[in-house]
Amino acid sequence: MKNYVILISGRGSNMQALLDARLPGTCSAVISNRPDAAGLAWAAARGVPTAVVDHKAFASREEFDTALTAEIERRGADLVLLAGFMRVLGEAFVRRFEGRLVNIHPSLLPAFPGLHTHEAALQTGVRVHGCTVHFVTPALDCGPIIVQAVVPVLADDTADLLGARVLAQEHLVYRQAAQGILEGRCRLEAGRVIWTSDTTTGAAVLRVPAGA
Ligand code: NHR
Ligand code: GAR
């Protein structure tokens, strides 16, 4: 069985969805850069080891990245899943975990990288929005795409309503991506995502919920 770690900064609903999915692997730790992240208590209550690497305790981003690397490697992780993790990671960190470092981003990349994606989608007036699971590369929110889900943008949407619609899909596609990687059906090869076996059809990697 492979080991994976989940990196969080806050609520941890994506972390919960991953842990509830009973993935084919062992979660060796949930690690937060914020000591007060609500997700830590939930993971601990489930018997999952937790750790904090507080970014405020380090003088530079590089030192934080080094401490985070040490914590992850101490847990022996084959896969690192960013789940609402809010610190930009440096090139050395990303290179070290290349091909086994994955993020979920709350927009249909390459649209709306960065923060406040639901506000940006409403502001821009797009009719579809969604989320993206991608391998992490040094360039923020630009890595090779594993799976996406779309949702409609509705007439009376607020950022909260739209965000909740996206979040429900995040929980589904993140477990799909993590399962594929842990089972060896999805991998990064020469900067492209290769899905094998039953997931080679478009339907498997683009999730369109009923009503979208
Ligand atoms: N690191 C790299 N190198 N590449 C990516 O693609 C990354 C990454 C680190 C995190 C998640 C990402 C997202 O899905 C992610 C992808 C944080 C920020 C940010 O600006 C931007 C994007 C993402 C995560 N963070 C501020 C910072 O100064 C802090 C904001 C805060 O603490 O609230 O690091 O959107
Ligand atoms: C999720 O919507 C996730 O996609 C997003 O933050 C939320 C975290 O929720 N991630 C980012 O914006 C990364 N910059 P969660 O803690 O309940 O999973």
CSV table of N, CA and C in Angstrom, one decimal, residues 80-194:
chain,number,residue,atom,x,y,z
A,80,VAL,N,1.7,13.5,-2.3
A,80,VAL,CA,1.4,14.7,-1.5
A,80,VAL,C,0.2,15.4,-2.1
A,81,LEU,N,-0.9,15.5,-1.3
A,81,LEU,CA,-2.2,16.1,-1.8
A,81,LEU,C,-2.4,17.5,-1.1
A,82,LEU,N,-2.3,18.6,-1.9
A,82,LEU,CA,-2.7,19.9,-1.4
A,82,LEU,C,-4.2,20.0,-1.4
A,83,ALA,N,-4.8,20.3,-0.2
A,83,ALA,CA,-6.2,20.4,-0.1
A,83,ALA,C,-6.6,21.6,0.6
A,84,GLY,N,-6.7,22.7,-0.2
A,84,GLY,CA,-7.0,24.0,0.5
A,84,GLY,C,-5.7,24.5,1.2
A,85,PHE,N,-4.5,24.2,0.6
A,85,PHE,CA,-3.2,24.6,1.1
A,85,PHE,C,-2.9,25.9,0.5
A,86,MET,N,-2.6,26.9,1.4
A,86,MET,CA,-2.6,28.3,0.9
A,86,MET,C,-1.2,29.0,0.9
A,87,ARG,N,-0.2,28.2,0.9
A,87,ARG,CA,1.2,28.8,0.8
A,87,ARG,C,1.8,28.4,-0.6
A,88,VAL,N,2.3,29.4,-1.3
A,88,VAL,CA,3.0,29.1,-2.5
A,88,VAL,C,4.3,28.4,-2.2
A,89,LEU,N,4.5,27.3,-2.9
A,89,LEU,CA,5.7,26.5,-2.7
A,89,LEU,C,6.8,26.8,-3.7
A,90,GLY,N,8.1,26.8,-3.2
A,90,GLY,CA,9.2,27.2,-4.0
A,90,GLY,C,9.6,26.1,-5.0
A,91,GLU,N,10.5,26.5,-5.9
A,91,GLU,CA,10.9,25.5,-7.0
A,91,GLU,C,11.6,24.3,-6.5
A,92,ALA,N,12.4,24.4,-5.5
A,92,ALA,CA,13.1,23.3,-4.9
A,92,ALA,C,12.2,22.2,-4.3
A,93,PHE,N,11.2,22.7,-3.6
A,93,PHE,CA,10.2,21.9,-3.0
A,93,PHE,C,9.4,21.1,-4.1
A,94,VAL,N,9.0,21.9,-5.1
A,94,VAL,CA,8.1,21.3,-6.2
A,94,VAL,C,8.9,20.3,-7.0
A,95,ARG,N,10.2,20.6,-7.3
A,95,ARG,CA,11.0,19.6,-8.0
A,95,ARG,C,11.2,18.3,-7.3
A,96,ARG,N,11.4,18.4,-5.9
A,96,ARG,CA,11.6,17.3,-5.1
A,96,ARG,C,10.5,16.3,-5.1
A,97,PHE,N,9.2,16.8,-5.3
A,97,PHE,CA,8.0,16.0,-5.2
A,97,PHE,C,7.4,15.9,-6.6
A,98,GLU,N,8.1,16.2,-7.6
A,98,GLU,CA,7.6,16.2,-9.0
A,98,GLU,C,6.9,14.9,-9.4
A,99,GLY,N,5.7,15.0,-9.9
A,99,GLY,CA,5.0,13.8,-10.3
A,99,GLY,C,4.2,13.1,-9.2
A,100,ARG,N,4.4,13.6,-8.0
A,100,ARG,CA,3.7,13.1,-6.8
A,100,ARG,C,3.1,14.2,-5.9
A,101,LEU,N,3.0,15.4,-6.5
A,101,LEU,CA,2.5,16.5,-5.8
A,101,LEU,C,1.3,17.1,-6.6
A,102,VAL,N,0.1,17.1,-5.9
A,102,VAL,CA,-1.1,17.4,-6.6
A,102,VAL,C,-1.9,18.4,-5.9
A,103,ASN,N,-2.6,19.3,-6.6
A,103,ASN,CA,-3.4,20.3,-6.0
A,103,ASN,C,-4.9,20.3,-6.5
A,104,ILE,N,-5.8,20.8,-5.7
A,104,ILE,CA,-7.1,21.1,-6.3
A,104,ILE,C,-7.4,22.6,-6.2
A,105,HIS,N,-7.8,23.1,-7.4
A,105,HIS,CA,-7.9,24.5,-7.5
A,105,HIS,C,-9.4,24.8,-7.9
A,106,PRO,N,-10.0,25.8,-7.3
A,106,PRO,CA,-11.4,26.1,-7.5
A,106,PRO,C,-11.7,27.0,-8.7
A,107,SER,N,-11.2,26.6,-9.9
A,107,SER,CA,-11.7,27.2,-11.1
A,107,SER,C,-11.3,26.2,-12.3
A,108,LEU,N,-11.8,26.5,-13.4
A,108,LEU,CA,-11.5,25.7,-14.6
A,108,LEU,C,-10.2,26.3,-15.2
A,109,LEU,N,-9.1,25.8,-14.7
A,109,LEU,CA,-7.8,26.3,-15.2
A,109,LEU,C,-7.7,26.0,-16.7
A,110,PRO,N,-7.0,26.9,-17.5
A,110,PRO,CA,-6.2,28.0,-17.1
A,110,PRO,C,-7.0,29.3,-16.7
A,111,ALA,N,-8.3,29.3,-16.7
A,111,ALA,CA,-9.0,30.5,-16.3
A,111,ALA,C,-8.9,30.6,-14.7
A,112,PHE,N,-8.7,31.9,-14.3
A,112,PHE,CA,-8.8,32.2,-12.9
A,112,PHE,C,-7.8,31.5,-12.0
A,113,PRO,N,-6.5,31.6,-12.3
A,113,PRO,CA,-5.5,31.1,-11.3
A,113,PRO,C,-5.5,32.1,-10.1
A,114,GLY,N,-4.8,31.7,-9.1
A,114,GLY,CA,-4.6,32.5,-7.9
A,114,GLY,C,-5.8,32.4,-7.0
A,115,LEU,N,-6.1,33.5,-6.2
A,115,LEU,CA,-7.1,33.5,-5.1
A,115,LEU,C,-8.4,34.1,-5.6
A,116,HIS,N,-9.5,34.0,-4.8
A,116,HIS,CA,-10.8,34.6,-5.1
A,116,HIS,C,-11.3,34.3,-6.5
A,117,THR,N,-11.3,33.0,-6.8
A,117,THR,CA,-11.7,32.5,-8.1
A,117,THR,C,-13.2,32.7,-8.4
A,118,HIS,N,-14.0,32.5,-7.3
A,118,HIS,CA,-15.5,32.6,-7.6
A,118,HIS,C,-15.9,34.0,-7.8
A,119,GLU,N,-15.3,35.0,-7.1
A,119,GLU,CA,-15.6,36.4,-7.4
A,119,GLU,C,-15.2,36.7,-8.8
A,120,ALA,N,-14.0,36.2,-9.2
A,120,ALA,CA,-13.5,36.5,-10.5
A,120,ALA,C,-14.4,36.0,-11.6
A,121,ALA,N,-14.9,34.8,-11.4
A,121,ALA,CA,-15.8,34.1,-12.4
A,121,ALA,C,-17.1,35.0,-12.5
A,122,LEU,N,-17.6,35.4,-11.4
A,122,LEU,CA,-18.9,36.2,-11.5
A,122,LEU,C,-18.6,37.6,-12.1
A,123,GLN,N,-17.5,38.2,-11.8
A,123,GLN,CA,-17.1,39.5,-12.3
A,123,GLN,C,-16.9,39.4,-13.8
A,124,THR,N,-16.3,38.3,-14.3
A,124,THR,CA,-16.0,38.1,-15.7
A,124,THR,C,-17.3,37.7,-16.5
A,125,GLY,N,-18.3,37.1,-15.8
A,125,GLY,CA,-19.5,36.8,-16.5
A,125,GLY,C,-19.5,35.5,-17.3
A,126,VAL,N,-18.5,34.6,-16.9
A,126,VAL,CA,-18.5,33.2,-17.5
A,126,VAL,C,-19.8,32.5,-17.2
A,127,ARG,N,-20.2,31.6,-18.1
A,127,ARG,CA,-21.5,30.8,-17.9
A,127,ARG,C,-21.2,29.5,-17.3
A,128,VAL,N,-19.9,29.0,-17.4
A,128,VAL,CA,-19.5,27.8,-16.7
A,128,VAL,C,-18.3,28.1,-15.9
A,129,HIS,N,-18.2,27.4,-14.8
A,129,HIS,CA,-17.1,27.5,-13.8
A,129,HIS,C,-16.8,26.1,-13.3
A,130,GLY,N,-15.9,25.9,-12.4
A,130,GLY,CA,-15.7,24.5,-11.9
A,130,GLY,C,-14.4,24.4,-11.1
A,131,CYS,N,-13.8,23.3,-11.2
A,131,CYS,CA,-12.6,23.0,-10.5
A,131,CYS,C,-11.6,22.1,-11.2
A,132,THR,N,-10.4,22.1,-10.8
A,132,THR,CA,-9.3,21.4,-11.6
A,132,THR,C,-8.4,20.7,-10.6
A,133,VAL,N,-8.1,19.4,-10.8
A,133,VAL,CA,-7.1,18.8,-10.1
A,133,VAL,C,-5.9,18.7,-11.0
A,134,HIS,N,-4.7,19.1,-10.5
A,134,HIS,CA,-3.5,19.2,-11.4
A,134,HIS,C,-2.3,18.8,-10.6
A,135,PHE,N,-1.3,18.3,-11.4
A,135,PHE,CA,0.0,18.1,-10.8
A,135,PHE,C,0.6,19.5,-10.6
A,136,VAL,N,1.4,19.7,-9.5
A,136,VAL,CA,1.9,21.0,-9.2
A,136,VAL,C,3.3,21.2,-9.9
A,137,THR,N,3.4,22.3,-10.5
A,137,THR,CA,4.7,22.7,-11.1
A,137,THR,C,5.1,24.0,-10.5
A,138,PRO,N,6.4,24.5,-10.7
A,138,PRO,CA,6.8,25.7,-10.0
A,138,PRO,C,5.9,26.9,-10.3
A,139,ALA,N,5.4,27.0,-11.6
A,139,ALA,CA,4.5,28.1,-12.0
A,139,ALA,C,3.1,27.9,-11.4
A,140,LEU,N,2.7,28.8,-10.6
A,140,LEU,CA,1.5,28.7,-9.8
A,140,LEU,C,0.2,28.4,-10.7
A,141,ASP,N,-0.5,27.3,-10.3
A,141,ASP,CA,-1.7,26.9,-11.0
A,141,ASP,C,-1.6,26.6,-12.5
A,142,CYS,N,-0.4,26.2,-12.9
A,142,CYS,CA,-0.2,26.0,-14.3
A,142,CYS,C,0.2,24.5,-14.7
A,143,GLY,N,0.1,23.7,-13.7
A,143,GLY,CA,0.6,22.3,-13.9
A,143,GLY,C,-0.4,21.5,-14.7
A,144,PRO,N,0.1,20.3,-15.2
A,144,PRO,CA,-0.7,19.4,-16.1
A,144,PRO,C,-2.0,19.0,-15.4
A,145,ILE,N,-3.1,19.0,-16.1
A,145,ILE,CA,-4.4,18.8,-15.6
A,145,ILE,C,-4.8,17.3,-15.6
A,146,ILE,N,-5.2,16.9,-14.4
A,146,ILE,CA,-5.6,15.5,-14.2
A,146,ILE,C,-7.1,15.3,-14.5
A,147,VAL,N,-7.9,16.1,-13.9
A,147,VAL,CA,-9.4,16.0,-14.1
A,147,VAL,C,-10.0,17.3,-13.8
A,148,GLN,N,-11.1,17.6,-14.4
A,148,GLN,CA,-11.9,18.9,-14.2
A,148,GLN,C,-13.4,18.5,-14.0
A,149,ALA,N,-14.1,19.4,-13.3
A,149,ALA,CA,-15.5,19.3,-13.2
A,149,ALA,C,-16.1,20.7,-13.5
A,150,VAL,N,-17.2,20.7,-14.2
A,150,VAL,CA,-17.9,22.0,-14.5
A,150,VAL,C,-19.2,22.1,-13.8
A,151,VAL,N,-19.5,23.4,-13.5
A,151,VAL,CA,-20.8,23.7,-12.9
A,151,VAL,C,-21.4,24.9,-13.7
A,152,PRO,N,-22.7,25.1,-13.7
A,152,PRO,CA,-23.2,26.3,-14.3
A,152,PRO,C,-23.1,27.5,-13.4
A,153,VAL,N,-23.0,28.7,-14.0
A,153,VAL,CA,-23.1,29.9,-13.2
A,153,VAL,C,-24.5,30.4,-13.4
A,154,LEU,N,-25.3,30.5,-12.3
A,154,LEU,CA,-26.7,30.8,-12.3
A,154,LEU,C,-26.9,32.3,-12.1
A,155,ALA,N,-28.1,32.8,-12.6
A,155,ALA,CA,-28.4,34.2,-12.6
A,155,ALA,C,-28.2,34.9,-11.3
A,156,ASP,N,-28.7,34.3,-10.2
A,156,ASP,CA,-28.7,34.9,-8.9
A,156,ASP,C,-27.5,34.5,-8.1
A,157,ASP,N,-26.4,34.0,-8.7
A,157,ASP,CA,-25.3,33.5,-7.9
A,157,ASP,C,-24.6,34.6,-7.1
A,158,THR,N,-24.1,34.2,-5.9
A,158,THR,CA,-23.2,34.9,-5.2
A,158,THR,C,-21.9,34.1,-5.2
A,159,ALA,N,-20.8,34.7,-4.7
A,159,ALA,CA,-19.6,33.9,-4.6
A,159,ALA,C,-19.7,32.7,-3.7
A,160,ASP,N,-20.5,32.8,-2.6
A,160,ASP,CA,-20.8,31.7,-1.7
A,160,ASP,C,-21.6,30.6,-2.3
A,161,LEU,N,-22.6,31.0,-3.0
A,161,LEU,CA,-23.5,30.0,-3.7
A,161,LEU,C,-22.7,29.2,-4.7
A,162,LEU,N,-22.0,30.0,-5.6
A,162,LEU,CA,-21.2,29.4,-6.6
A,162,LEU,C,-20.1,28.5,-6.1
A,163,GLY,N,-19.4,29.0,-5.0
A,163,GLY,CA,-18.4,28.3,-4.4
A,163,GLY,C,-18.8,27.0,-3.8
A,164,ALA,N,-20.0,27.0,-3.2
A,164,ALA,CA,-20.6,25.7,-2.6
A,164,ALA,C,-20.9,24.7,-3.7
A,165,ARG,N,-21.4,25.2,-4.9
A,165,ARG,CA,-21.6,24.3,-6.0
A,165,ARG,C,-20.3,23.7,-6.5
A,166,VAL,N,-19.3,24.5,-6.6
A,166,VAL,CA,-18.0,24.0,-7.1
A,166,VAL,C,-17.4,23.0,-6.0
A,167,LEU,N,-17.6,23.3,-4.7
A,167,LEU,CA,-17.0,22.5,-3.7
A,167,LEU,C,-17.5,21.1,-3.7
A,168,ALA,N,-18.8,21.0,-4.0
A,168,ALA,CA,-19.4,19.6,-4.0
A,168,ALA,C,-18.7,18.8,-5.1
A,169,GLN,N,-18.4,19.4,-6.2
A,169,GLN,CA,-17.7,18.7,-7.3
A,169,GLN,C,-16.2,18.5,-6.9
A,170,GLU,N,-15.6,19.4,-6.2
A,170,GLU,CA,-14.2,19.2,-5.8
A,170,GLU,C,-14.1,17.9,-5.0
A,171,HIS,N,-15.0,17.6,-4.1
A,171,HIS,CA,-14.9,16.4,-3.3
A,171,HIS,C,-15.0,15.2,-4.2
A,172,LEU,N,-15.7,15.2,-5.3
A,172,LEU,CA,-15.8,14.0,-6.1
A,172,LEU,C,-14.6,13.9,-7.0
A,173,VAL,N,-14.1,14.9,-7.6
A,173,VAL,CA,-13.0,14.8,-8.6
A,173,VAL,C,-11.7,14.6,-7.9
A,174,TYR,N,-11.5,15.1,-6.6
A,174,TYR,CA,-10.3,14.9,-6.0
A,174,TYR,C,-10.1,13.4,-5.6
A,175,ARG,N,-11.2,12.8,-5.1
A,175,ARG,CA,-11.0,11.4,-4.8
A,175,ARG,C,-10.8,10.5,-6.1
A,176,GLN,N,-11.4,10.9,-7.2
A,176,GLN,CA,-11.2,10.2,-8.4
A,176,GLN,C,-9.7,10.3,-8.9
A,177,ALA,N,-9.1,11.5,-8.8
A,177,ALA,CA,-7.7,11.7,-9.2
A,177,ALA,C,-6.8,11.0,-8.2
A,178,ALA,N,-7.0,11.1,-6.9
A,178,ALA,CA,-6.1,10.4,-6.0
A,178,ALA,C,-6.2,8.9,-6.1
A,179,GLN,N,-7.4,8.4,-6.3
A,179,GLN,CA,-7.5,6.9,-6.5
A,179,GLN,C,-6.8,6.5,-7.8
A,180,GLY,N,-6.9,7.2,-8.8
A,180,GLY,CA,-6.2,6.9,-10.1
A,180,GLY,C,-4.7,6.9,-9.9
A,181,ILE,N,-4.2,7.9,-9.2
A,181,ILE,CA,-2.7,7.9,-9.0
A,181,ILE,C,-2.3,6.8,-8.1
A,182,LEU,N,-3.0,6.6,-7.0
A,182,LEU,CA,-2.6,5.5,-6.0
A,182,LEU,C,-2.6,4.1,-6.7
A,183,GLU,N,-3.6,4.0,-7.6
A,183,GLU,CA,-3.7,2.7,-8.3
A,183,GLU,C,-2.8,2.5,-9.5
A,184,GLY,N,-2.0,3.6,-9.8
A,184,GLY,CA,-1.1,3.5,-10.9
A,184,GLY,C,-1.8,3.7,-12.3
A,185,ARG,N,-3.1,4.2,-12.3
A,185,ARG,CA,-3.8,4.4,-13.5
A,185,ARG,C,-3.6,5.7,-14.1
A,186,CYS,N,-3.0,6.6,-13.3
A,186,CYS,CA,-2.8,8.0,-13.8
A,186,CYS,C,-1.4,8.4,-13.4
A,187,ARG,N,-0.6,9.0,-14.3
A,187,ARG,CA,0.7,9.4,-14.0
A,187,ARG,C,1.2,10.6,-14.8
A,188,LEU,N,2.2,11.2,-14.4
A,188,LEU,CA,2.8,12.3,-15.1
A,188,LEU,C,3.9,11.8,-15.9
A,189,GLU,N,3.9,12.1,-17.2
A,189,GLU,CA,5.0,11.6,-18.1
A,189,GLU,C,5.3,12.7,-19.1
A,190,ALA,N,6.6,13.1,-19.0
A,190,ALA,CA,7.1,14.2,-19.9
A,190,ALA,C,6.2,15.4,-19.9
A,191,GLY,N,5.7,15.8,-18.7
A,191,GLY,CA,4.9,17.0,-18.6
A,191,GLY,C,3.5,16.8,-19.0
A,192,ARG,N,3.0,15.6,-19.3
A,192,ARG,CA,1.6,15.3,-19.7
A,192,ARG,C,1.0,14.3,-18.7
A,193,VAL,N,-0.3,14.4,-18.5
A,193,VAL,CA,-1.0,13.4,-17.7
A,193,VAL,C,-1.4,12.3,-18.5
A,194,ILE,N,-1.0,11.1,-18.1
A,194,ILE,CA,-1.5,9.8,-18.8
A,194,ILE,C,-2.4,9.1,-17.9
